[in-house]
mmCIF file with all atom_site columns, C-alpha atoms and ligand atoms in Angstrom:
data_model
loop_
_atom_site.group_PDB
_atom_site.id
_atom_site.type_symbol
_atom_site.label_atom_id
_atom_site.label_alt_id
_atom_site.label_comp_id
_atom_site.label_asym_id
_atom_site.label_entity_id
_atom_site.label_seq_id
_atom_site.pdbx_PDB_ins_code
_atom_site.Cartn_x
_atom_site.Cartn_y
_atom_site.Cartn_z
_atom_site.occupancy
_atom_site.B_iso_or_equiv
_atom_site.pdbx_formal_charge
_atom_site.auth_seq_id
_atom_site.auth_comp_id
_atom_site.auth_asym_id
_atom_site.auth_atom_id
_atom_site.pdbx_PDB_model_num
ATOM   1   C CA  . MET A 1 1   ? 64.135 -84.667 -33.561 1.00 0.00 ? 1129 MET A CA  1
ATOM   2   C CA  . HIS A 1 2   ? 67.771 -85.002 -34.128 1.00 0.00 ? 1130 HIS A CA  1
ATOM   3   C CA  . ILE A 1 3   ? 70.793 -84.242 -32.470 1.00 0.00 ? 1131 ILE A CA  1
ATOM   4   C CA  . ARG A 1 4   ? 74.133 -83.311 -34.321 1.00 0.00 ? 1132 ARG A CA  1
ATOM   5   C CA  . PRO A 1 5   ? 77.483 -81.269 -33.244 1.00 0.00 ? 1133 PRO A CA  1
ATOM   6   C CA  . GLU A 1 6   ? 76.881 -77.683 -33.380 1.00 0.00 ? 1134 GLU A CA  1
ATOM   7   C CA  . GLN A 1 7   ? 78.500 -75.860 -37.000 1.00 0.00 ? 1135 GLN A CA  1
ATOM   8   C CA  . PRO A 1 8   ? 79.124 -72.402 -38.186 1.00 0.00 ? 1136 PRO A CA  1
ATOM   9   C CA  . GLY A 1 9   ? 76.001 -70.564 -38.524 1.00 0.00 ? 1137 GLY A CA  1
ATOM   10  C CA  . ASP A 1 10  ? 74.273 -71.609 -35.418 1.00 0.00 ? 1138 ASP A CA  1
ATOM   11  C CA  . ALA A 1 11  ? 76.051 -69.223 -32.904 1.00 0.00 ? 1139 ALA A CA  1
ATOM   12  C CA  . THR A 1 12  ? 72.699 -66.404 -33.268 1.00 0.00 ? 1140 THR A CA  1
ATOM   13  C CA  . ALA A 1 13  ? 70.151 -69.478 -32.621 1.00 0.00 ? 1141 ALA A CA  1
ATOM   14  C CA  . ILE A 1 14  ? 71.822 -71.110 -30.186 1.00 0.00 ? 1142 ILE A CA  1
ATOM   15  C CA  . HIS A 1 15  ? 72.239 -67.296 -28.157 1.00 0.00 ? 1143 HIS A CA  1
ATOM   16  C CA  . ALA A 1 16  ? 68.188 -66.528 -29.296 1.00 0.00 ? 1144 ALA A CA  1
ATOM   17  C CA  . LEU A 1 17  ? 67.022 -70.034 -27.443 1.00 0.00 ? 1145 LEU A CA  1
ATOM   18  C CA  . THR A 1 18  ? 69.299 -70.021 -24.874 1.00 0.00 ? 1146 THR A CA  1
ATOM   19  C CA  . GLN A 1 19  ? 68.209 -66.542 -23.589 1.00 0.00 ? 1147 GLN A CA  1
ATOM   20  C CA  . LEU A 1 20  ? 64.435 -67.272 -24.003 1.00 0.00 ? 1148 LEU A CA  1
ATOM   21  C CA  . ALA A 1 21  ? 64.775 -71.363 -22.146 1.00 0.00 ? 1149 ALA A CA  1
ATOM   22  C CA  . PHE A 1 22  ? 66.469 -69.818 -19.270 1.00 0.00 ? 1150 PHE A CA  1
ATOM   23  C CA  . ALA A 1 23  ? 64.432 -66.620 -19.061 1.00 0.00 ? 1151 ALA A CA  1
ATOM   24  C CA  . GLY A 1 24  ? 61.726 -68.151 -17.096 1.00 0.00 ? 1152 GLY A CA  1
ATOM   25  C CA  . ALA A 1 25  ? 64.408 -70.271 -14.954 1.00 0.00 ? 1153 ALA A CA  1
ATOM   26  C CA  . ALA A 1 26  ? 64.240 -69.188 -11.279 1.00 0.00 ? 1154 ALA A CA  1
ATOM   27  C CA  . HIS A 1 27  ? 68.145 -69.947 -10.444 1.00 0.00 ? 1155 HIS A CA  1
ATOM   28  C CA  . SER A 1 28  ? 69.343 -68.223 -13.649 1.00 0.00 ? 1156 SER A CA  1
ATOM   29  C CA  . ASP A 1 29  ? 70.965 -64.372 -13.655 1.00 0.00 ? 1157 ASP A CA  1
ATOM   30  C CA  . GLY A 1 30  ? 69.853 -64.286 -17.265 1.00 0.00 ? 1158 GLY A CA  1
ATOM   31  C CA  . THR A 1 31  ? 74.250 -64.182 -19.201 1.00 0.00 ? 1159 THR A CA  1
ATOM   32  C CA  . GLU A 1 32  ? 73.868 -68.127 -19.649 1.00 0.00 ? 1160 GLU A CA  1
ATOM   33  C CA  . GLN A 1 33  ? 73.672 -67.586 -23.352 1.00 0.00 ? 1161 GLN A CA  1
ATOM   34  C CA  . ASP A 1 34  ? 76.663 -65.026 -22.971 1.00 0.00 ? 1162 ASP A CA  1
ATOM   35  C CA  . ILE A 1 35  ? 79.002 -67.244 -21.335 1.00 0.00 ? 1163 ILE A CA  1
ATOM   36  C CA  . ILE A 1 36  ? 78.081 -69.516 -24.436 1.00 0.00 ? 1164 ILE A CA  1
ATOM   37  C CA  . ILE A 1 37  ? 79.748 -66.963 -26.323 1.00 0.00 ? 1165 ILE A CA  1
ATOM   38  C CA  . ARG A 1 38  ? 82.759 -66.516 -24.077 1.00 0.00 ? 1166 ARG A CA  1
ATOM   39  C CA  . LEU A 1 39  ? 83.784 -70.311 -24.411 1.00 0.00 ? 1167 LEU A CA  1
ATOM   40  C CA  . ARG A 1 40  ? 83.676 -70.118 -28.229 1.00 0.00 ? 1168 ARG A CA  1
ATOM   41  C CA  . GLU A 1 41  ? 85.606 -67.235 -28.306 1.00 0.00 ? 1169 GLU A CA  1
ATOM   42  C CA  . ARG A 1 42  ? 88.499 -68.834 -26.033 1.00 0.00 ? 1170 ARG A CA  1
ATOM   43  C CA  . GLY A 1 43  ? 88.352 -72.150 -27.634 1.00 0.00 ? 1171 GLY A CA  1
ATOM   44  C CA  . LYS A 1 44  ? 87.228 -73.786 -25.109 1.00 0.00 ? 1172 LYS A CA  1
ATOM   45  C CA  . LEU A 1 45  ? 83.396 -75.022 -26.147 1.00 0.00 ? 1173 LEU A CA  1
ATOM   46  C CA  . ALA A 1 46  ? 84.852 -78.531 -25.954 1.00 0.00 ? 1174 ALA A CA  1
ATOM   47  C CA  . CYS A 1 47  ? 81.563 -80.447 -27.284 1.00 0.00 ? 1175 CYS A CA  1
ATOM   48  C CA  . SER A 1 48  ? 78.785 -78.002 -28.409 1.00 0.00 ? 1176 SER A CA  1
ATOM   49  C CA  . LEU A 1 49  ? 75.321 -80.549 -29.817 1.00 0.00 ? 1177 LEU A CA  1
ATOM   50  C CA  . VAL A 1 50  ? 71.969 -79.025 -31.088 1.00 0.00 ? 1178 VAL A CA  1
ATOM   51  C CA  . ALA A 1 51  ? 68.933 -80.212 -31.099 1.00 0.00 ? 1179 ALA A CA  1
ATOM   52  C CA  . LEU A 1 52  ? 66.920 -79.834 -34.796 1.00 0.00 ? 1180 LEU A CA  1
ATOM   53  C CA  . GLN A 1 53  ? 63.102 -80.141 -35.463 1.00 0.00 ? 1181 GLN A CA  1
ATOM   54  C CA  . SER A 1 54  ? 61.449 -79.557 -38.279 1.00 0.00 ? 1182 SER A CA  1
ATOM   55  C CA  . ASN A 1 55  ? 65.316 -77.352 -39.604 1.00 0.00 ? 1183 ASN A CA  1
ATOM   56  C CA  . ASP A 1 56  ? 65.142 -75.613 -36.896 1.00 0.00 ? 1184 ASP A CA  1
ATOM   57  C CA  . ILE A 1 57  ? 66.935 -75.697 -33.481 1.00 0.00 ? 1185 ILE A CA  1
ATOM   58  C CA  . VAL A 1 58  ? 65.381 -76.257 -30.379 1.00 0.00 ? 1186 VAL A CA  1
ATOM   59  C CA  . GLY A 1 59  ? 68.012 -77.618 -28.271 1.00 0.00 ? 1187 GLY A CA  1
ATOM   60  C CA  . HIS A 1 60  ? 71.443 -77.101 -27.042 1.00 0.00 ? 1188 HIS A CA  1
ATOM   61  C CA  . ILE A 1 61  ? 74.013 -78.100 -24.137 1.00 0.00 ? 1189 ILE A CA  1
ATOM   62  C CA  . ALA A 1 62  ? 77.145 -77.264 -23.944 1.00 0.00 ? 1190 ALA A CA  1
ATOM   63  C CA  . PHE A 1 63  ? 79.991 -78.956 -22.773 1.00 0.00 ? 1191 PHE A CA  1
ATOM   64  C CA  . SER A 1 64  ? 83.678 -77.198 -22.033 1.00 0.00 ? 1192 SER A CA  1
ATOM   65  C CA  . PRO A 1 65  ? 86.942 -78.461 -19.896 1.00 0.00 ? 1193 PRO A CA  1
ATOM   66  C CA  . VAL A 1 66  ? 87.076 -77.920 -15.952 1.00 0.00 ? 1194 VAL A CA  1
ATOM   67  C CA  . THR A 1 67  ? 90.556 -77.890 -13.648 1.00 0.00 ? 1195 THR A CA  1
ATOM   68  C CA  . ILE A 1 68  ? 90.762 -79.497 -10.563 1.00 0.00 ? 1196 ILE A CA  1
ATOM   69  C CA  . ASP A 1 69  ? 92.992 -77.977 -7.129  1.00 0.00 ? 1197 ASP A CA  1
ATOM   70  C CA  . GLN A 1 70  ? 93.778 -81.551 -6.276  1.00 0.00 ? 1198 GLN A CA  1
ATOM   71  C CA  . ASP A 1 71  ? 95.216 -83.036 -3.343  1.00 0.00 ? 1199 ASP A CA  1
ATOM   72  C CA  . GLN A 1 72  ? 98.907 -83.142 -3.232  1.00 0.00 ? 1200 GLN A CA  1
ATOM   73  C CA  . ASP A 1 73  ? 98.978 -86.606 -2.659  1.00 0.00 ? 1201 ASP A CA  1
ATOM   74  C CA  . GLN A 1 74  ? 96.464 -88.076 -5.404  1.00 0.00 ? 1202 GLN A CA  1
ATOM   75  C CA  . ASP A 1 75  ? 97.673 -90.181 -7.587  1.00 0.00 ? 1203 ASP A CA  1
ATOM   76  C CA  . GLN A 1 76  ? 99.512 -88.765 -10.845 1.00 0.00 ? 1204 GLN A CA  1
ATOM   77  C CA  . SER A 1 77  ? 96.922 -90.725 -13.573 1.00 0.00 ? 1205 SER A CA  1
ATOM   78  C CA  . GLN A 1 78  ? 94.146 -88.793 -11.863 1.00 0.00 ? 1206 GLN A CA  1
ATOM   79  C CA  . ALA A 1 79  ? 96.061 -85.915 -11.592 1.00 0.00 ? 1207 ALA A CA  1
ATOM   80  C CA  . ASN A 1 80  ? 96.112 -86.247 -15.733 1.00 0.00 ? 1208 ASN A CA  1
ATOM   81  C CA  . SER A 1 81  ? 92.317 -87.077 -16.145 1.00 0.00 ? 1209 SER A CA  1
ATOM   82  C CA  . HIS A 1 82  ? 90.277 -84.383 -18.130 1.00 0.00 ? 1210 HIS A CA  1
ATOM   83  C CA  . TRP A 1 83  ? 87.350 -83.574 -16.402 1.00 0.00 ? 1211 TRP A CA  1
ATOM   84  C CA  . TYR A 1 84  ? 84.147 -81.661 -18.547 1.00 0.00 ? 1212 TYR A CA  1
ATOM   85  C CA  . GLY A 1 85  ? 81.319 -79.688 -16.547 1.00 0.00 ? 1213 GLY A CA  1
ATOM   86  C CA  . LEU A 1 86  ? 78.048 -79.817 -18.360 1.00 0.00 ? 1214 LEU A CA  1
ATOM   87  C CA  . GLY A 1 87  ? 76.152 -77.506 -19.236 1.00 0.00 ? 1215 GLY A CA  1
ATOM   88  C CA  . PRO A 1 88  ? 74.508 -74.509 -20.059 1.00 0.00 ? 1216 PRO A CA  1
ATOM   89  C CA  . VAL A 1 89  ? 71.364 -76.994 -20.815 1.00 0.00 ? 1217 VAL A CA  1
ATOM   90  C CA  . SER A 1 90  ? 68.815 -75.167 -23.274 1.00 0.00 ? 1218 SER A CA  1
ATOM   91  C CA  . VAL A 1 91  ? 65.630 -76.715 -25.076 1.00 0.00 ? 1219 VAL A CA  1
ATOM   92  C CA  . THR A 1 92  ? 63.208 -74.614 -26.250 1.00 0.00 ? 1220 THR A CA  1
ATOM   93  C CA  . PRO A 1 93  ? 59.962 -73.633 -23.729 1.00 0.00 ? 1221 PRO A CA  1
ATOM   94  C CA  . ALA A 1 94  ? 56.807 -74.799 -25.699 1.00 0.00 ? 1222 ALA A CA  1
ATOM   95  C CA  . LEU A 1 95  ? 59.162 -78.436 -26.023 1.00 0.00 ? 1223 LEU A CA  1
ATOM   96  C CA  . GLN A 1 96  ? 60.084 -78.680 -22.816 1.00 0.00 ? 1224 GLN A CA  1
ATOM   97  C CA  . GLY A 1 97  ? 59.296 -82.071 -20.687 1.00 0.00 ? 1225 GLY A CA  1
ATOM   98  C CA  . HIS A 1 98  ? 59.536 -84.296 -23.944 1.00 0.00 ? 1226 HIS A CA  1
ATOM   99  C CA  . GLY A 1 99  ? 62.592 -86.324 -23.353 1.00 0.00 ? 1227 GLY A CA  1
ATOM   100 C CA  . ILE A 1 100 ? 65.255 -83.393 -26.115 1.00 0.00 ? 1228 ILE A CA  1
ATOM   101 C CA  . GLY A 1 101 ? 67.223 -82.017 -22.431 1.00 0.00 ? 1229 GLY A CA  1
ATOM   102 C CA  . GLY A 1 102 ? 67.780 -85.532 -21.724 1.00 0.00 ? 1230 GLY A CA  1
ATOM   103 C CA  . ALA A 1 103 ? 68.500 -86.897 -25.234 1.00 0.00 ? 1231 ALA A CA  1
ATOM   104 C CA  . LEU A 1 104 ? 71.116 -83.931 -25.202 1.00 0.00 ? 1232 LEU A CA  1
ATOM   105 C CA  . ILE A 1 105 ? 72.573 -85.067 -22.248 1.00 0.00 ? 1233 ILE A CA  1
ATOM   106 C CA  . MET A 1 106 ? 72.939 -89.038 -22.745 1.00 0.00 ? 1234 MET A CA  1
ATOM   107 C CA  . GLN A 1 107 ? 74.329 -87.984 -26.415 1.00 0.00 ? 1235 GLN A CA  1
ATOM   108 C CA  . GLY A 1 108 ? 77.044 -85.350 -24.833 1.00 0.00 ? 1236 GLY A CA  1
ATOM   109 C CA  . VAL A 1 109 ? 77.964 -87.363 -21.811 1.00 0.00 ? 1237 VAL A CA  1
ATOM   110 C CA  . ASN A 1 110 ? 78.371 -89.838 -24.669 1.00 0.00 ? 1238 ASN A CA  1
ATOM   111 C CA  . HIS A 1 111 ? 81.137 -88.105 -26.979 1.00 0.00 ? 1239 HIS A CA  1
ATOM   112 C CA  . LEU A 1 112 ? 82.926 -87.248 -23.724 1.00 0.00 ? 1240 LEU A CA  1
ATOM   113 C CA  . GLN A 1 113 ? 83.583 -90.779 -22.697 1.00 0.00 ? 1241 GLN A CA  1
ATOM   114 C CA  . THR A 1 114 ? 84.049 -91.974 -26.421 1.00 0.00 ? 1242 THR A CA  1
ATOM   115 C CA  . GLY A 1 115 ? 85.358 -89.236 -28.721 1.00 0.00 ? 1243 GLY A CA  1
ATOM   116 C CA  . LEU A 1 116 ? 87.326 -87.372 -25.936 1.00 0.00 ? 1244 LEU A CA  1
ATOM   117 C CA  . GLN A 1 117 ? 88.279 -90.027 -23.397 1.00 0.00 ? 1245 GLN A CA  1
ATOM   118 C CA  . ALA A 1 118 ? 87.159 -87.728 -20.691 1.00 0.00 ? 1246 ALA A CA  1
ATOM   119 C CA  . GLY A 1 119 ? 87.768 -88.929 -16.731 1.00 0.00 ? 1247 GLY A CA  1
ATOM   120 C CA  . GLY A 1 120 ? 84.550 -87.809 -15.727 1.00 0.00 ? 1248 GLY A CA  1
ATOM   121 C CA  . CYS A 1 121 ? 81.692 -84.477 -15.623 1.00 0.00 ? 1249 CYS A CA  1
ATOM   122 C CA  . VAL A 1 122 ? 80.753 -82.368 -13.525 1.00 0.00 ? 1250 VAL A CA  1
ATOM   123 C CA  . VAL A 1 123 ? 76.901 -80.007 -13.442 1.00 0.00 ? 1251 VAL A CA  1
ATOM   124 C CA  . LEU A 1 124 ? 75.689 -77.536 -11.429 1.00 0.00 ? 1252 LEU A CA  1
ATOM   125 C CA  . GLY A 1 125 ? 72.208 -77.824 -11.291 1.00 0.00 ? 1253 GLY A CA  1
ATOM   126 C CA  . ASP A 1 126 ? 69.212 -79.486 -9.646  1.00 0.00 ? 1254 ASP A CA  1
ATOM   127 C CA  . PRO A 1 127 ? 70.144 -83.340 -8.271  1.00 0.00 ? 1255 PRO A CA  1
ATOM   128 C CA  . ALA A 1 128 ? 66.313 -84.022 -9.362  1.00 0.00 ? 1256 ALA A CA  1
ATOM   129 C CA  . TYR A 1 129 ? 67.329 -83.664 -12.798 1.00 0.00 ? 1257 TYR A CA  1
ATOM   130 C CA  . TYR A 1 130 ? 70.672 -84.705 -13.020 1.00 0.00 ? 1258 TYR A CA  1
ATOM   131 C CA  . GLY A 1 131 ? 70.269 -87.977 -11.170 1.00 0.00 ? 1259 GLY A CA  1
ATOM   132 C CA  . LYS A 1 132 ? 68.391 -89.418 -13.822 1.00 0.00 ? 1260 LYS A CA  1
ATOM   133 C CA  . PHE A 1 133 ? 72.046 -89.730 -15.947 1.00 0.00 ? 1261 PHE A CA  1
ATOM   134 C CA  . GLY A 1 134 ? 74.593 -90.637 -13.331 1.00 0.00 ? 1262 GLY A CA  1
ATOM   135 C CA  . PHE A 1 135 ? 75.311 -87.270 -11.625 1.00 0.00 ? 1263 PHE A CA  1
ATOM   136 C CA  . ALA A 1 136 ? 75.562 -87.365 -7.946  1.00 0.00 ? 1264 ALA A CA  1
ATOM   137 C CA  . PRO A 1 137 ? 77.095 -85.482 -5.268  1.00 0.00 ? 1265 PRO A CA  1
ATOM   138 C CA  . SER A 1 138 ? 80.686 -86.018 -4.316  1.00 0.00 ? 1266 SER A CA  1
ATOM   139 C CA  . PRO A 1 139 ? 82.148 -85.270 -0.543  1.00 0.00 ? 1267 PRO A CA  1
ATOM   140 C CA  . VAL A 1 140 ? 85.549 -85.323 -2.252  1.00 0.00 ? 1268 VAL A CA  1
ATOM   141 C CA  . LEU A 1 141 ? 85.263 -83.080 -5.999  1.00 0.00 ? 1269 LEU A CA  1
ATOM   142 C CA  . THR A 1 142 ? 83.919 -80.614 -4.637  1.00 0.00 ? 1270 THR A CA  1
ATOM   143 C CA  . PHE A 1 143 ? 82.285 -76.491 -5.568  1.00 0.00 ? 1271 PHE A CA  1
ATOM   144 C CA  . PRO A 1 144 ? 82.809 -74.305 -2.789  1.00 0.00 ? 1272 PRO A CA  1
ATOM   145 C CA  . HIS A 1 145 ? 80.634 -71.488 -4.979  1.00 0.00 ? 1273 HIS A CA  1
ATOM   146 C CA  . ALA A 1 146 ? 77.102 -73.381 -4.598  1.00 0.00 ? 1274 ALA A CA  1
ATOM   147 C CA  . PRO A 1 147 ? 75.078 -75.696 -1.960  1.00 0.00 ? 1275 PRO A CA  1
ATOM   148 C CA  . ALA A 1 148 ? 76.926 -79.207 -2.051  1.00 0.00 ? 1276 ALA A CA  1
ATOM   149 C CA  . GLU A 1 149 ? 73.619 -81.039 -3.232  1.00 0.00 ? 1277 GLU A CA  1
ATOM   150 C CA  . TYR A 1 150 ? 73.560 -78.943 -6.629  1.00 0.00 ? 1278 TYR A CA  1
ATOM   151 C CA  . PHE A 1 151 ? 77.278 -79.823 -7.448  1.00 0.00 ? 1279 PHE A CA  1
ATOM   152 C CA  . MET A 1 152 ? 76.917 -83.594 -9.425  1.00 0.00 ? 1280 MET A CA  1
ATOM   153 C CA  . ILE A 1 153 ? 79.487 -85.308 -10.609 1.00 0.00 ? 1281 ILE A CA  1
ATOM   154 C CA  . ARG A 1 154 ? 79.775 -88.750 -13.134 1.00 0.00 ? 1282 ARG A CA  1
ATOM   155 C CA  . SER A 1 155 ? 83.019 -90.467 -13.457 1.00 0.00 ? 1283 SER A CA  1
ATOM   156 C CA  . PHE A 1 156 ? 83.441 -92.638 -15.951 1.00 0.00 ? 1284 PHE A CA  1
ATOM   157 C CA  . ASP A 1 157 ? 86.283 -95.206 -14.970 1.00 0.00 ? 1285 ASP A CA  1
ATOM   158 C CA  . GLY A 1 158 ? 85.321 -94.830 -11.174 1.00 0.00 ? 1286 GLY A CA  1
ATOM   159 C CA  . ALA A 1 159 ? 87.849 -93.526 -10.112 1.00 0.00 ? 1287 ALA A CA  1
ATOM   160 C CA  . ILE A 1 160 ? 86.985 -89.647 -8.690  1.00 0.00 ? 1288 ILE A CA  1
ATOM   161 C CA  . PRO A 1 161 ? 89.847 -86.847 -8.049  1.00 0.00 ? 1289 PRO A CA  1
ATOM   162 C CA  . THR A 1 162 ? 89.857 -85.210 -4.762  1.00 0.00 ? 1290 THR A CA  1
ATOM   163 C CA  . GLY A 1 163 ? 90.186 -81.071 -5.140  1.00 0.00 ? 1291 GLY A CA  1
ATOM   164 C CA  . ILE A 1 164 ? 88.202 -78.587 -5.534  1.00 0.00 ? 1292 ILE A CA  1
ATOM   165 C CA  . VAL A 1 165 ? 86.703 -77.525 -9.607  1.00 0.00 ? 1293 VAL A CA  1
ATOM   166 C CA  . HIS A 1 166 ? 86.973 -74.791 -11.136 1.00 0.00 ? 1294 HIS A CA  1
ATOM   167 C CA  . TYR A 1 167 ? 84.929 -74.107 -14.562 1.00 0.00 ? 1295 TYR A CA  1
ATOM   168 C CA  . ASP A 1 168 ? 86.086 -72.095 -17.492 1.00 0.00 ? 1296 ASP A CA  1
ATOM   169 C CA  . ALA A 1 169 ? 86.902 -67.614 -16.414 1.00 0.00 ? 1297 ALA A CA  1
ATOM   170 C CA  . ALA A 1 170 ? 83.814 -67.850 -19.532 1.00 0.00 ? 1298 ALA A CA  1
ATOM   171 C CA  . PHE A 1 171 ? 81.395 -68.781 -16.262 1.00 0.00 ? 1299 PHE A CA  1
ATOM   172 C CA  . GLY A 1 172 ? 83.198 -65.420 -14.281 1.00 0.00 ? 1300 GLY A CA  1
ATOM   173 C CA  . VAL A 1 173 ? 83.072 -68.014 -11.471 1.00 0.00 ? 1301 VAL A CA  1
HETATM 174 C C1  . COA B 2 .   ? 66.211 -78.252 -18.137 1.00 0.00 ? 1919 COA B C1  1
HETATM 175 C C2  . COA B 2 .   ? 66.010 -78.778 -19.103 1.00 0.00 ? 1919 COA B C2  1
HETATM 176 C C3  . COA B 2 .   ? 66.897 -78.710 -20.238 1.00 0.00 ? 1919 COA B C3  1
HETATM 177 C C4  . COA B 2 .   ? 65.547 -80.277 -19.531 1.00 0.00 ? 1919 COA B C4  1
HETATM 178 O O1  . COA B 2 .   ? 65.105 -80.124 -20.725 1.00 0.00 ? 1919 COA B O1  1
HETATM 179 P P1  . COA B 2 .   ? 63.768 -80.945 -21.181 1.00 0.00 ? 1919 COA B P1  1
HETATM 180 O O2  . COA B 2 .   ? 63.850 -81.206 -23.046 1.00 0.00 ? 1919 COA B O2  1
HETATM 181 O O3  . COA B 2 .   ? 62.596 -80.404 -20.653 1.00 0.00 ? 1919 COA B O3  1
HETATM 182 O O4  . COA B 2 .   ? 63.866 -82.331 -20.428 1.00 0.00 ? 1919 COA B O4  1
HETATM 183 P P2  . COA B 2 .   ? 63.609 -84.038 -20.248 1.00 0.00 ? 1919 COA B P2  1
HETATM 184 O O5  . COA B 2 .   ? 62.115 -84.532 -21.692 1.00 0.00 ? 1919 COA B O5  1
HETATM 185 O O6  . COA B 2 .   ? 64.513 -84.313 -21.334 1.00 0.00 ? 1919 COA B O6  1
HETATM 186 O O7  . COA B 2 .   ? 63.433 -84.864 -19.178 1.00 0.00 ? 1919 COA B O7  1
HETATM 187 C C5  . COA B 2 .   ? 63.918 -85.404 -18.586 1.00 0.00 ? 1919 COA B C5  1
HETATM 188 C C6  . COA B 2 .   ? 63.661 -86.167 -17.734 1.00 0.00 ? 1919 COA B C6  1
HETATM 189 O O8  . COA B 2 .   ? 63.612 -84.690 -16.348 1.00 0.00 ? 1919 COA B O8  1
HETATM 190 C C7  . COA B 2 .   ? 62.445 -84.848 -15.964 1.00 0.00 ? 1919 COA B C7  1
HETATM 191 N N1  . COA B 2 .   ? 62.523 -82.817 -15.468 1.00 0.00 ? 1919 COA B N1  1
HETATM 192 C C8  . COA B 2 .   ? 62.386 -82.656 -15.937 1.00 0.00 ? 1919 COA B C8  1
HETATM 193 N N2  . COA B 2 .   ? 62.573 -81.385 -16.035 1.00 0.00 ? 1919 COA B N2  1
HETATM 194 C C9  . COA B 2 .   ? 62.665 -81.370 -14.130 1.00 0.00 ? 1919 COA B C9  1
HETATM 195 C C10 . COA B 2 .   ? 63.609 -80.838 -13.459 1.00 0.00 ? 1919 COA B C10 1
HETATM 196 N N3  . COA B 2 .   ? 63.234 -78.871 -13.273 1.00 0.00 ? 1919 COA B N3  1
HETATM 197 N N4  . COA B 2 .   ? 63.203 -80.892 -12.547 1.00 0.00 ? 1919 COA B N4  1
HETATM 198 C C11 . COA B 2 .   ? 63.271 -82.633 -11.892 1.00 0.00 ? 1919 COA B C11 1
HETATM 199 N N5  . COA B 2 .   ? 62.965 -83.111 -12.900 1.00 0.00 ? 1919 COA B N5  1
HETATM 200 C C12 . COA B 2 .   ? 62.527 -82.838 -14.479 1.00 0.00 ? 1919 COA B C12 1
HETATM 201 C C13 . COA B 2 .   ? 61.854 -84.707 -16.985 1.00 0.00 ? 1919 COA B C13 1
HETATM 202 O O9  . COA B 2 .   ? 59.899 -85.470 -16.450 1.00 0.00 ? 1919 COA B O9  1
HETATM 203 C C14 . COA B 2 .   ? 61.962 -86.557 -17.710 1.00 0.00 ? 1919 COA B C14 1
HETATM 204 O O10 . COA B 2 .   ? 61.659 -87.203 -17.001 1.00 0.00 ? 1919 COA B O10 1
HETATM 205 P P3  . COA B 2 .   ? 61.041 -88.873 -16.875 1.00 0.00 ? 1919 COA B P3  1
HETATM 206 O O11 . COA B 2 .   ? 62.581 -89.546 -17.979 1.00 0.00 ? 1919 COA B O11 1
HETATM 207 O O12 . COA B 2 .   ? 61.690 -89.778 -15.946 1.00 0.00 ? 1919 COA B O12 1
HETATM 208 O O13 . COA B 2 .   ? 60.178 -88.315 -17.727 1.00 0.00 ? 1919 COA B O13 1
HETATM 209 C C15 . COA B 2 .   ? 65.003 -77.819 -20.474 1.00 0.00 ? 1919 COA B C15 1
HETATM 210 O O14 . COA B 2 .   ? 63.995 -77.940 -19.161 1.00 0.00 ? 1919 COA B O14 1
HETATM 211 C C16 . COA B 2 .   ? 65.468 -76.057 -20.189 1.00 0.00 ? 1919 COA B C16 1
HETATM 212 O O15 . COA B 2 .   ? 65.462 -75.477 -20.947 1.00 0.00 ? 1919 COA B O15 1
HETATM 213 N N6  . COA B 2 .   ? 65.427 -75.450 -18.783 1.00 0.00 ? 1919 COA B N6  1
HETATM 214 C C17 . COA B 2 .   ? 65.547 -73.839 -19.217 1.00 0.00 ? 1919 COA B C17 1
HETATM 215 C C18 . COA B 2 .   ? 66.864 -73.844 -18.601 1.00 0.00 ? 1919 COA B C18 1
HETATM 216 C C19 . COA B 2 .   ? 67.069 -74.698 -17.253 1.00 0.00 ? 1919 COA B C19 1
HETATM 217 O O16 . COA B 2 .   ? 67.145 -74.817 -16.644 1.00 0.00 ? 1919 COA B O16 1
HETATM 218 N N7  . COA B 2 .   ? 68.764 -75.592 -18.166 1.00 0.00 ? 1919 COA B N7  1
HETATM 219 C C20 . COA B 2 .   ? 69.364 -76.434 -17.063 1.00 0.00 ? 1919 COA B C20 1
HETATM 220 C C21 . COA B 2 .   ? 70.293 -75.635 -16.189 1.00 0.00 ? 1919 COA B C21 1
HETATM 221 S S1  . COA B 2 .   ? 71.013 -76.278 -14.972 1.00 0.00 ? 1919 COA B S1  1
#
């Protein structure tokens, strides 16, 4: 298995993979593949990685910028920090549970930190899964559209902005 950034020509395979991976997911509304298209069209696919096995795309992860409605008292240096949202992330059903999703998350987070100088990352999902990768709910950086335990954050520099997170319009929330 090998991971590389999305290249021109990958979009159709990413779309099919995402549709297939989320088809059996209880929390899915079946539109995750369309979110990726909208992010790409809007120039908001800040990091898009594919996992390849024998030249087939078997995994994908997307990251996009989020905005934070911050407290007026917030330190200006934090107000300027760049935060990203993780997702959607997909692994082809037959290969789930073999570490591909974890490898995509770790490589993507590493790119946010070193390539994009991100302040941190947020994710909406299963706490049992994302907790393995250092994500945890925060009492100060929140997302009102989901139960608090499913919205998690990971700061890269220890600073956590106070405020409400907004995903890109591509997510439709
Ligand atoms: C979620 C998903 C991307 C994970 O990819 P994966 O390749 O199956 O995950 P990994 O094999 O890397 O798992 C990493 C670890 O998490 C665990 N894990 C996997 N899925 C889990 C789950 N749903 N809940 C809790 N732990 C989970 C694995 O056991 C493994 O733990 P270990 O390292 O201690 O052995 C994949 O299952 C998927 O595509 N699911 C359908 C789409 C989806 O739900 N995406 C996420 C939306 S929030």
